[in-house]
Amino acid sequence: MDTKRKGAFTFRAAAVLFVLSAMLEFVVWRTEVPLFGAIRGGLVASAYHLLYATLYVILGVGLWSAQRWTYAVVLATTAVYTVDKLQTMFLSRDVIVERLMQEIAGSPELLQVVNRESMLQMVLLVSVTFIACWWGFAWYTHLRRDYFKPGTRHSS
């Protein structure tokens, strides 16, 4: 009997979103990135965006087609993303905040509401939230790992 796999809709929707994320990485491929305590541009930033675009395309293809290797790629990409965000939180947070403070310096009324400490807290909160979302997806993938076993159709 042909049965529908649990998680098919979620994984296929995630596949589409990962491919869209990859396309966005190509759009911003020259945008500077925070790495190891500094804002990096040029070849380093391009390689950074290319790495993420590649990971997102691989995830999209694997999730859509329910390839066996996708489960491992989800975990590996989650680890890469976590290390990246941790280095941002601990090594690059100050340069990010400094850049953001420079950006809003032209709006004195905004500077009255947002100070350096609140900006640091926002950067930390956003980083922790994104890491938690990735690990939530990895946990969901673990719970639905049967989706990646051959033999069941993948209709959504």
XYZ file of N, CA, C and O in Angstrom:
624
model
N 0.839 -1.174 0.000
C 0.000 0.000 0.000
C 0.889 1.245 0.000
O 1.875 1.311 0.701
N 0.503 2.233 -0.772
C 1.266 3.470 -0.917
C 0.798 4.462 0.150
O -0.352 4.873 0.161
N 1.673 4.839 1.057
C 1.281 5.769 2.112
C 2.073 7.067 2.006
O 3.189 7.074 1.519
N 1.477 8.103 2.508
C 2.126 9.412 2.496
C 3.064 9.503 3.701
O 2.703 9.131 4.801
N 4.246 10.025 3.488
C 5.203 10.188 4.580
C 4.838 11.382 5.442
O 4.509 12.454 4.931
N 4.978 11.208 6.753
C 4.780 12.327 7.663
C 5.885 13.339 7.447
O 7.049 12.986 7.338
N 5.513 14.586 7.381
C 6.491 15.651 7.204
C 6.685 16.086 5.768
O 7.453 17.013 5.514
N 6.017 15.441 4.820
C 6.243 15.762 3.411
C 5.967 17.233 3.112
O 6.779 17.896 2.464
N 4.832 17.744 3.581
C 4.513 19.146 3.300
C 5.554 20.071 3.929
O 6.038 21.005 3.285
N 5.905 19.811 5.178
C 6.864 20.669 5.889
C 8.221 20.658 5.204
O 8.832 21.713 4.998
N 8.701 19.469 4.839
C 10.013 19.386 4.212
C 10.018 19.999 2.816
O 10.993 20.630 2.414
N 8.939 19.838 2.099
C 8.891 20.445 0.766
C 8.792 21.975 0.863
O 9.420 22.686 0.079
N 8.028 22.461 1.827
C 7.957 23.913 2.036
C 9.328 24.443 2.448
O 9.779 25.486 1.948
N 10.010 23.728 3.335
C 11.357 24.135 3.752
C 12.308 24.111 2.561
O 13.166 24.994 2.433
N 12.155 23.124 1.681
C 13.008 23.036 0.494
C 12.866 24.290 -0.360
O 13.866 24.866 -0.810
N 11.638 24.709 -0.574
C 11.392 25.923 -1.367
C 12.022 27.131 -0.679
O 12.694 27.952 -1.328
N 11.860 27.233 0.627
C 12.415 28.373 1.358
C 13.944 28.355 1.358
O 14.580 29.411 1.271
N 14.542 27.174 1.429
C 16.001 27.099 1.362
C 16.515 27.531 -0.013
O 17.520 28.237 -0.113
N 15.835 27.136 -1.061
C 16.258 27.551 -2.402
C 16.085 29.066 -2.557
O 16.953 29.733 -3.131
N 15.002 29.607 -2.026
C 14.827 31.065 -2.051
C 15.934 31.762 -1.245
O 16.446 32.809 -1.654
N 16.313 31.163 -0.122
C 17.418 31.715 0.672
C 18.725 31.684 -0.113
O 19.525 32.617 -0.043
N 18.929 30.604 -0.851
C 20.133 30.511 -1.693
C 20.132 31.623 -2.738
O 21.167 32.258 -2.983
N 18.971 31.867 -3.342
C 18.879 32.937 -4.333
C 19.177 34.288 -3.696
O 19.850 35.126 -4.299
N 18.718 34.493 -2.467
C 19.007 35.738 -1.767
C 20.509 35.877 -1.500
O 21.058 36.972 -1.619
N 21.172 34.774 -1.160
C 22.624 34.818 -0.961
C 23.329 35.275 -2.239
O 24.322 35.989 -2.178
N 22.820 34.860 -3.383
C 23.417 35.310 -4.647
C 23.145 36.791 -4.894
O 23.970 37.484 -5.481
N 21.994 37.276 -4.444
C 21.675 38.694 -4.611
C 22.614 39.557 -3.773
O 23.055 40.614 -4.216
N 22.943 39.092 -2.565
C 23.771 39.893 -1.647
C 25.218 39.400 -1.597
O 25.937 39.694 -0.651
N 25.666 38.726 -2.612
C 26.965 38.052 -2.584
C 28.141 38.983 -2.330
O 29.194 38.556 -1.893
N 27.968 40.277 -2.542
C 29.064 41.226 -2.312
C 28.895 42.005 -1.013
O 29.719 42.852 -0.694
N 27.850 41.695 -0.249
C 27.585 42.391 1.006
C 28.580 41.949 2.076
O 28.884 40.769 2.210
N 29.059 42.906 2.846
C 30.009 42.600 3.907
C 29.364 41.714 4.971
O 28.155 41.751 5.172
N 30.212 40.928 5.656
C 29.741 40.014 6.696
C 30.613 40.148 7.943
O 31.802 40.444 7.842
N 30.021 39.917 9.118
C 30.821 39.948 10.345
C 31.522 38.604 10.547
O 30.878 37.560 10.650
N 32.835 38.624 10.556
C 33.609 37.396 10.758
C 34.810 37.675 11.647
O 35.600 38.589 11.372
N 34.935 36.885 12.686
C 36.118 36.900 13.549
C 36.488 38.292 14.046
O 37.645 38.691 14.022
N 35.485 39.041 14.488
C 35.731 40.320 15.118
C 35.849 41.507 14.185
O 36.200 42.600 14.623
N 35.576 41.327 12.916
C 35.650 42.436 11.960
C 34.560 42.264 10.897
O 34.025 41.184 10.713
N 34.272 43.368 10.239
C 33.353 43.325 9.101
C 34.211 43.060 7.875
O 35.121 43.823 7.568
N 33.927 41.955 7.196
C 34.736 41.548 6.048
C 33.967 41.755 4.745
O 32.785 41.518 4.670
N 34.690 42.155 3.741
C 34.103 42.329 2.419
C 34.924 41.585 1.383
O 35.727 40.713 1.712
N 34.716 41.933 0.137
C 35.519 41.367 -0.945
C 35.381 39.872 -1.106
O 34.285 39.309 -1.010
N 36.506 39.219 -1.352
C 36.535 37.776 -1.612
C 36.037 36.967 -0.420
O 35.342 35.960 -0.591
N 36.362 37.398 0.790
C 35.922 36.683 1.998
C 34.398 36.692 2.081
O 33.771 35.654 2.316
N 33.794 37.845 1.903
C 32.337 37.951 1.956
C 31.687 37.139 0.836
O 30.684 36.450 1.056
N 32.257 37.189 -0.352
C 31.705 36.421 -1.473
C 31.772 34.925 -1.190
O 30.817 34.187 -1.467
N 32.888 34.461 -0.635
C 33.025 33.039 -0.294
C 32.020 32.639 0.786
O 31.425 31.553 0.730
N 31.815 33.517 1.745
C 30.845 33.289 2.819
C 29.441 33.095 2.224
O 28.744 32.131 2.542
N 29.032 34.020 1.370
C 27.707 33.933 0.755
C 27.592 32.721 -0.169
O 26.551 32.065 -0.218
N 28.655 32.404 -0.877
C 28.655 31.221 -1.748
C 28.522 29.936 -0.937
O 27.796 29.017 -1.328
N 29.193 29.876 0.206
C 29.076 28.707 1.087
C 27.632 28.501 1.511
O 27.081 27.398 1.376
N 27.003 29.568 1.992
C 25.611 29.436 2.430
C 24.673 29.145 1.253
O 23.751 28.331 1.385
N 24.896 29.767 0.121
C 24.055 29.488 -1.049
C 24.155 28.016 -1.430
O 23.142 27.365 -1.710
N 25.362 27.493 -1.412
C 25.569 26.079 -1.751
C 24.864 25.170 -0.755
O 24.170 24.221 -1.143
N 25.046 25.452 0.540
C 24.380 24.635 1.561
C 22.864 24.684 1.411
O 22.189 23.654 1.513
N 22.321 25.864 1.136
C 20.872 25.999 1.007
C 20.334 25.264 -0.225
O 19.262 24.660 -0.159
N 21.066 25.312 -1.326
C 20.628 24.575 -2.523
C 20.665 23.071 -2.256
O 19.724 22.342 -2.588
N 21.742 22.607 -1.644
C 21.846 21.173 -1.326
C 20.702 20.759 -0.403
O 20.068 19.719 -0.627
N 20.429 21.566 0.612
C 19.301 21.262 1.501
C 17.981 21.255 0.750
O 17.153 20.360 0.951
N 17.773 22.243 -0.100
C 16.531 22.310 -0.854
C 16.311 21.082 -1.721
O 15.242 20.471 -1.704
N 17.340 20.696 -2.444
C 17.237 19.512 -3.313
C 17.009 18.258 -2.474
O 16.147 17.428 -2.778
N 17.777 18.127 -1.406
C 17.657 16.938 -0.564
C 16.319 16.829 0.136
O 15.729 15.751 0.210
N 15.823 17.948 0.655
C 14.529 17.926 1.333
C 13.388 17.658 0.358
O 12.459 16.905 0.663
N 13.447 18.269 -0.803
C 12.382 18.085 -1.786
C 12.314 16.632 -2.250
O 11.240 16.052 -2.347
N 13.468 16.055 -2.520
C 13.489 14.700 -3.083
C 13.670 13.612 -2.025
O 13.746 12.435 -2.372
N 13.727 14.001 -0.751
C 13.840 13.060 0.368
C 15.038 12.117 0.217
O 14.936 10.916 0.423
N 16.179 12.681 -0.113
C 17.399 11.891 -0.258
C 17.889 11.440 1.119
O 17.780 12.169 2.100
N 18.459 10.256 1.186
C 18.935 9.698 2.460
C 19.995 10.584 3.111
O 20.051 10.711 4.324
N 20.844 11.197 2.318
C 21.936 12.006 2.850
C 21.478 13.332 3.440
O 22.220 14.012 4.125
N 20.229 13.710 3.195
C 19.743 15.017 3.628
C 19.728 15.155 5.141
O 20.029 16.220 5.677
N 19.400 14.090 5.841
C 19.367 14.124 7.303
C 20.727 14.570 7.842
O 20.810 15.470 8.690
N 21.806 13.994 7.315
C 23.157 14.379 7.745
C 23.484 15.815 7.337
O 24.135 16.548 8.096
N 23.022 16.237 6.173
C 23.292 17.602 5.712
C 22.553 18.615 6.594
O 23.096 19.677 6.890
N 21.344 18.297 7.023
C 20.618 19.197 7.928
C 21.422 19.383 9.210
O 21.610 20.507 9.692
N 21.914 18.286 9.768
C 22.692 18.381 11.005
C 24.003 19.134 10.787
O 24.390 19.979 11.607
N 24.682 18.870 9.681
C 25.953 19.551 9.391
C 25.725 21.050 9.175
O 26.482 21.887 9.692
N 24.686 21.410 8.434
C 24.396 22.816 8.177
C 23.979 23.524 9.463
O 24.359 24.679 9.695
N 23.244 22.831 10.303
C 22.873 23.395 11.604
C 24.127 23.674 12.426
O 24.243 24.735 13.059
N 25.077 22.774 12.397
C 26.333 22.972 13.129
C 27.113 24.160 12.560
O 27.615 25.007 13.315
N 27.220 24.234 11.232
C 27.926 25.346 10.592
C 27.266 26.672 10.971
O 27.935 27.635 11.348
N 25.945 26.719 10.876
C 25.214 27.941 11.188
C 25.402 28.330 12.654
O 25.589 29.505 12.979
N 25.367 27.334 13.535
C 25.541 27.593 14.964
C 26.919 28.176 15.250
O 27.041 29.178 15.965
N 27.953 27.574 14.692
C 29.318 28.088 14.891
C 29.422 29.513 14.342
O 30.021 30.393 14.975
N 28.827 29.754 13.185
C 28.858 31.090 12.588
C 28.186 32.111 13.506
O 28.722 33.190 13.754
N 27.011 31.789 14.015
C 26.301 32.730 14.884
C 27.013 32.898 16.224
O 27.024 33.993 16.794
N 27.616 31.834 16.742
C 28.364 31.955 17.997
C 29.577 32.864 17.826
O 29.862 33.705 18.682
N 30.276 32.707 16.698
C 31.417 33.604 16.468
C 30.938 35.038 16.304
O 31.597 35.964 16.727
N 29.754 35.214 15.731
C 29.197 36.554 15.615
C 28.877 37.112 17.004
O 29.218 38.250 17.314
N 28.238 36.287 17.842
C 27.849 36.744 19.172
C 29.058 37.093 20.034
O 29.023 38.066 20.788
N 30.106 36.294 19.942
C 31.227 36.470 20.859
C 32.402 37.250 20.285
O 33.119 37.903 21.021
N 32.606 37.179 18.981
C 33.759 37.847 18.393
C 33.403 39.106 17.612
O 34.211 40.026 17.522
N 32.216 39.127 17.021
C 31.874 40.221 16.107
C 30.756 41.123 16.595
O 30.380 42.066 15.912
N 30.228 40.840 17.757
C 29.066 41.593 18.242
C 29.350 43.093 18.343
O 28.546 43.918 17.925
N 30.503 43.444 18.878
C 30.826 44.867 19.045
C 30.925 45.601 17.714
O 30.475 46.739 17.597
N 31.521 44.963 16.699
C 31.633 45.642 15.403
C 30.272 45.775 14.731
O 30.021 46.751 14.033
N 29.395 44.806 14.960
C 28.035 44.900 14.410
C 27.300 46.068 15.064
O 26.682 46.891 14.387
N 27.386 46.141 16.379
C 26.716 47.215 17.098
C 27.286 48.570 16.686
O 26.539 49.534 16.463
N 28.602 48.648 16.560
C 29.239 49.903 16.135
C 28.714 50.323 14.761
O 28.396 51.487 14.529
N 28.610 49.366 13.838
C 28.090 49.645 12.491
C 26.643 50.105 12.563
O 26.250 51.070 11.906
N 25.831 49.418 13.373
C 24.425 49.804 13.511
C 24.282 51.191 14.139
O 23.435 51.985 13.713
N 25.096 51.473 15.122
C 25.052 52.792 15.763
C 25.433 53.887 14.755
O 24.850 54.971 14.768
N 26.390 53.607 13.882
C 26.760 54.569 12.840
C 25.599 54.788 11.877
O 25.352 55.905 11.423
N 24.896 53.692 11.564
C 23.760 53.781 10.635
C 22.643 54.658 11.196
O 22.008 55.397 10.453
N 22.385 54.556 12.496
C 21.274 55.320 13.065
C 21.726 56.682 13.609
O 20.894 57.444 14.093
N 23.011 56.971 13.494
C 23.531 58.257 13.987
C 22.853 59.441 13.309
O 22.745 60.523 13.891
N 22.378 59.258 12.113
C 21.703 60.328 11.387
C 20.300 60.596 11.882
O 19.640 61.522 11.425
N 19.827 59.792 12.815
C 18.484 59.956 13.385
C 18.593 60.172 14.891
O 18.475 59.234 15.669
N 18.823 61.404 15.309
C 19.034 61.678 16.744
C 17.870 61.219 17.628
O 18.084 60.785 18.744
N 16.652 61.285 17.101
C 15.501 60.838 17.898
C 15.562 59.334 18.167
O 15.149 58.861 19.216
N 16.095 58.575 17.243
C 16.242 57.139 17.432
C 17.351 56.831 18.434
O 17.237 55.901 19.236
N 18.395 57.627 18.417
C 19.491 57.438 19.370
C 19.047 57.685 20.810
O 19.653 57.170 21.743
N 17.980 58.468 20.995
C 17.459 58.693 22.340
C 16.784 57.436 22.888
O 16.721 57.233 24.086
N 16.284 56.602 22.002
C 15.578 55.385 22.403
C 16.510 54.179 22.418
O 16.424 53.328 23.303
N 17.388 54.090 21.444
C 18.270 52.932 21.287
C 19.687 53.322 21.684
O 20.294 54.181 21.062
N 20.181 52.678 22.728
C 21.563 52.922 23.125
C 22.416 51.694 22.812
O 21.915 50.674 22.339
N 23.676 51.788 23.066
C 24.610 50.712 22.742
C 24.246 49.401 23.459
O 24.289 48.335 22.865
N 23.871 49.493 24.714
C 23.543 48.286 25.486
C 22.302 47.587 24.932
O 22.264 46.370 24.805
N 21.273 48.361 24.580
C 20.071 47.737 24.016
C 20.370 47.136 22.644
O 19.817 46.095 22.278
N 21.267 47.766 21.895
C 21.663 47.230 20.596
C 22.401 45.895 20.784
O 22.159 44.937 20.054
N 23.289 45.823 21.764
C 23.999 44.567 22.068
C 23.009 43.466 22.437
O 23.134 42.326 21.985
N 22.019 43.814 23.242
C 21.005 42.832 23.640
C 20.192 42.353 22.443
O 19.864 41.170 22.341
N 19.869 43.262 21.524
C 19.113 42.872 20.335
C 19.917 41.918 19.453
O 19.389 40.931 18.949
N 21.195 42.222 19.247
C 22.053 41.349 18.439
C 22.131 39.967 19.077
O 22.007 38.948 18.393
N 22.295 39.916 20.387
C 22.353 38.644 21.098
C 21.036 37.885 20.979
O 21.021 36.690 20.672
N 19.922 38.574 21.179
C 18.606 37.939 21.101
C 18.325 37.385 19.706
O 17.838 36.258 19.563
N 18.643 38.160 18.695
C 18.421 37.694 17.318
C 19.277 36.460 17.027
O 18.796 35.469 16.470
N 20.531 36.490 17.442
C 21.430 35.348 17.205
C 20.927 34.101 17.915
O 20.873 33.018 17.322
N 20.554 34.238 19.181
C 20.058 33.084 19.950
C 18.759 32.553 19.342
O 18.562 31.340 19.222
N 17.876 33.442 18.909
C 16.613 33.022 18.292
C 16.860 32.246 17.003
O 16.250 31.192 16.777
N 17.754 32.739 16.159
C 18.047 32.042 14.904
C 18.677 30.679 15.161
O 18.343 29.692 14.491
N 19.581 30.602 16.121
C 20.188 29.308 16.465
C 19.105 28.350 16.961
O 19.074 27.173 16.566
N 18.216 28.834 17.812
C 17.134 27.988 18.328
C 16.232 27.487 17.201
O 15.812 26.317 17.203
N 15.956 28.337 16.223
C 15.127 27.917 15.080
C 15.818 26.820 14.279
O 15.184 25.836 13.879
N 17.111 26.973 14.037
C 17.843 25.938 13.312
C 17.817 24.615 14.071
O 17.612 23.550 13.480
N 18.060 24.662 15.382
C 18.058 23.431 16.164
C 16.652 22.843 16.261
O 16.496 21.618 16.317
N 15.626 23.694 16.256
C 14.253 23.192 16.211
C 13.989 22.445 14.917
O 13.366 21.376 14.915
N 14.476 22.981 13.813
C 14.313 22.293 12.528
C 15.107 20.989 12.510
O 14.627 19.966 12.011
N 16.309 21.010 13.068
C 17.111 19.784 13.139
C 16.396 18.732 13.991
O 16.381 17.545 13.642
N 15.797 19.163 15.096
C 15.057 18.229 15.954
C 13.845 17.668 15.202
O 13.578 16.466 15.262
N 13.120 18.527 14.503
C 11.982 18.059 13.704
C 12.454 17.053 12.649
O 11.819 16.024 12.428
N 13.575 17.346 12.017
C 14.133 16.428 11.021
C 14.462 15.090 11.670
O 14.207 14.028 11.093
N 14.993 15.134 12.874
C 15.293 13.893 13.597
C 14.005 13.118 13.881
O 13.957 11.897 13.683
N 12.975 13.825 14.323
C 11.705 13.156 14.615
C 11.074 12.549 13.370
O 10.401 11.517 13.454
N 11.275 13.184 12.230
C 10.681 12.722 10.967
C 11.721 12.077 10.053
O 11.544 12.052 8.838
N 12.766 11.515 10.611
C 13.840 10.944 9.787
C 13.372 9.804 8.897
O 14.005 9.505 7.896
N 12.245 9.191 9.205
C 11.699 8.149 8.328
C 11.337 8.698 6.956
O 11.271 7.949 5.983
N 11.114 9.996 6.870
C 10.811 10.643 5.591
C 11.931 10.394 4.585
O 11.690 10.320 3.386
N 13.155 10.240 5.080
C 14.306 10.096 4.207
C 14.634 8.637 3.864
O 15.604 8.380 3.194
N 13.805 7.717 4.339
C 14.003 6.312 4.005
C 13.278 6.013 2.691
O 12.161 6.470 2.473
N 13.909 5.232 1.818
C 13.277 4.933 0.532
C 12.051 4.023 0.689
O 11.925 3.316 1.668
N 11.168 4.127 -0.286
C 10.060 3.177 -0.345
C 8.680 3.754 -0.115
O 7.698 3.072 -0.295
N 8.579 5.008 0.286
C 7.276 5.624 0.513
C 7.165 6.850 -0.364
O 8.122 7.566 -0.558
N 5.984 7.091 -0.902
C 5.851 8.243 -1.789
C 5.918 9.543 -0.995
O 5.685 9.570 0.197
N 6.236 10.636 -1.693
C 6.476 11.924 -1.049
C 5.435 12.971 -1.406
O 5.744 14.151 -1.389
N 4.252 12.593 -1.733
C 3.271 13.621 -2.114
C 2.933 14.471 -0.911
O 2.980 14.037 0.224
N 2.585 15.735 -1.190
C 2.262 16.626 -0.060
C 0.825 16.987 -0.013
O 0.009 16.799 -0.761
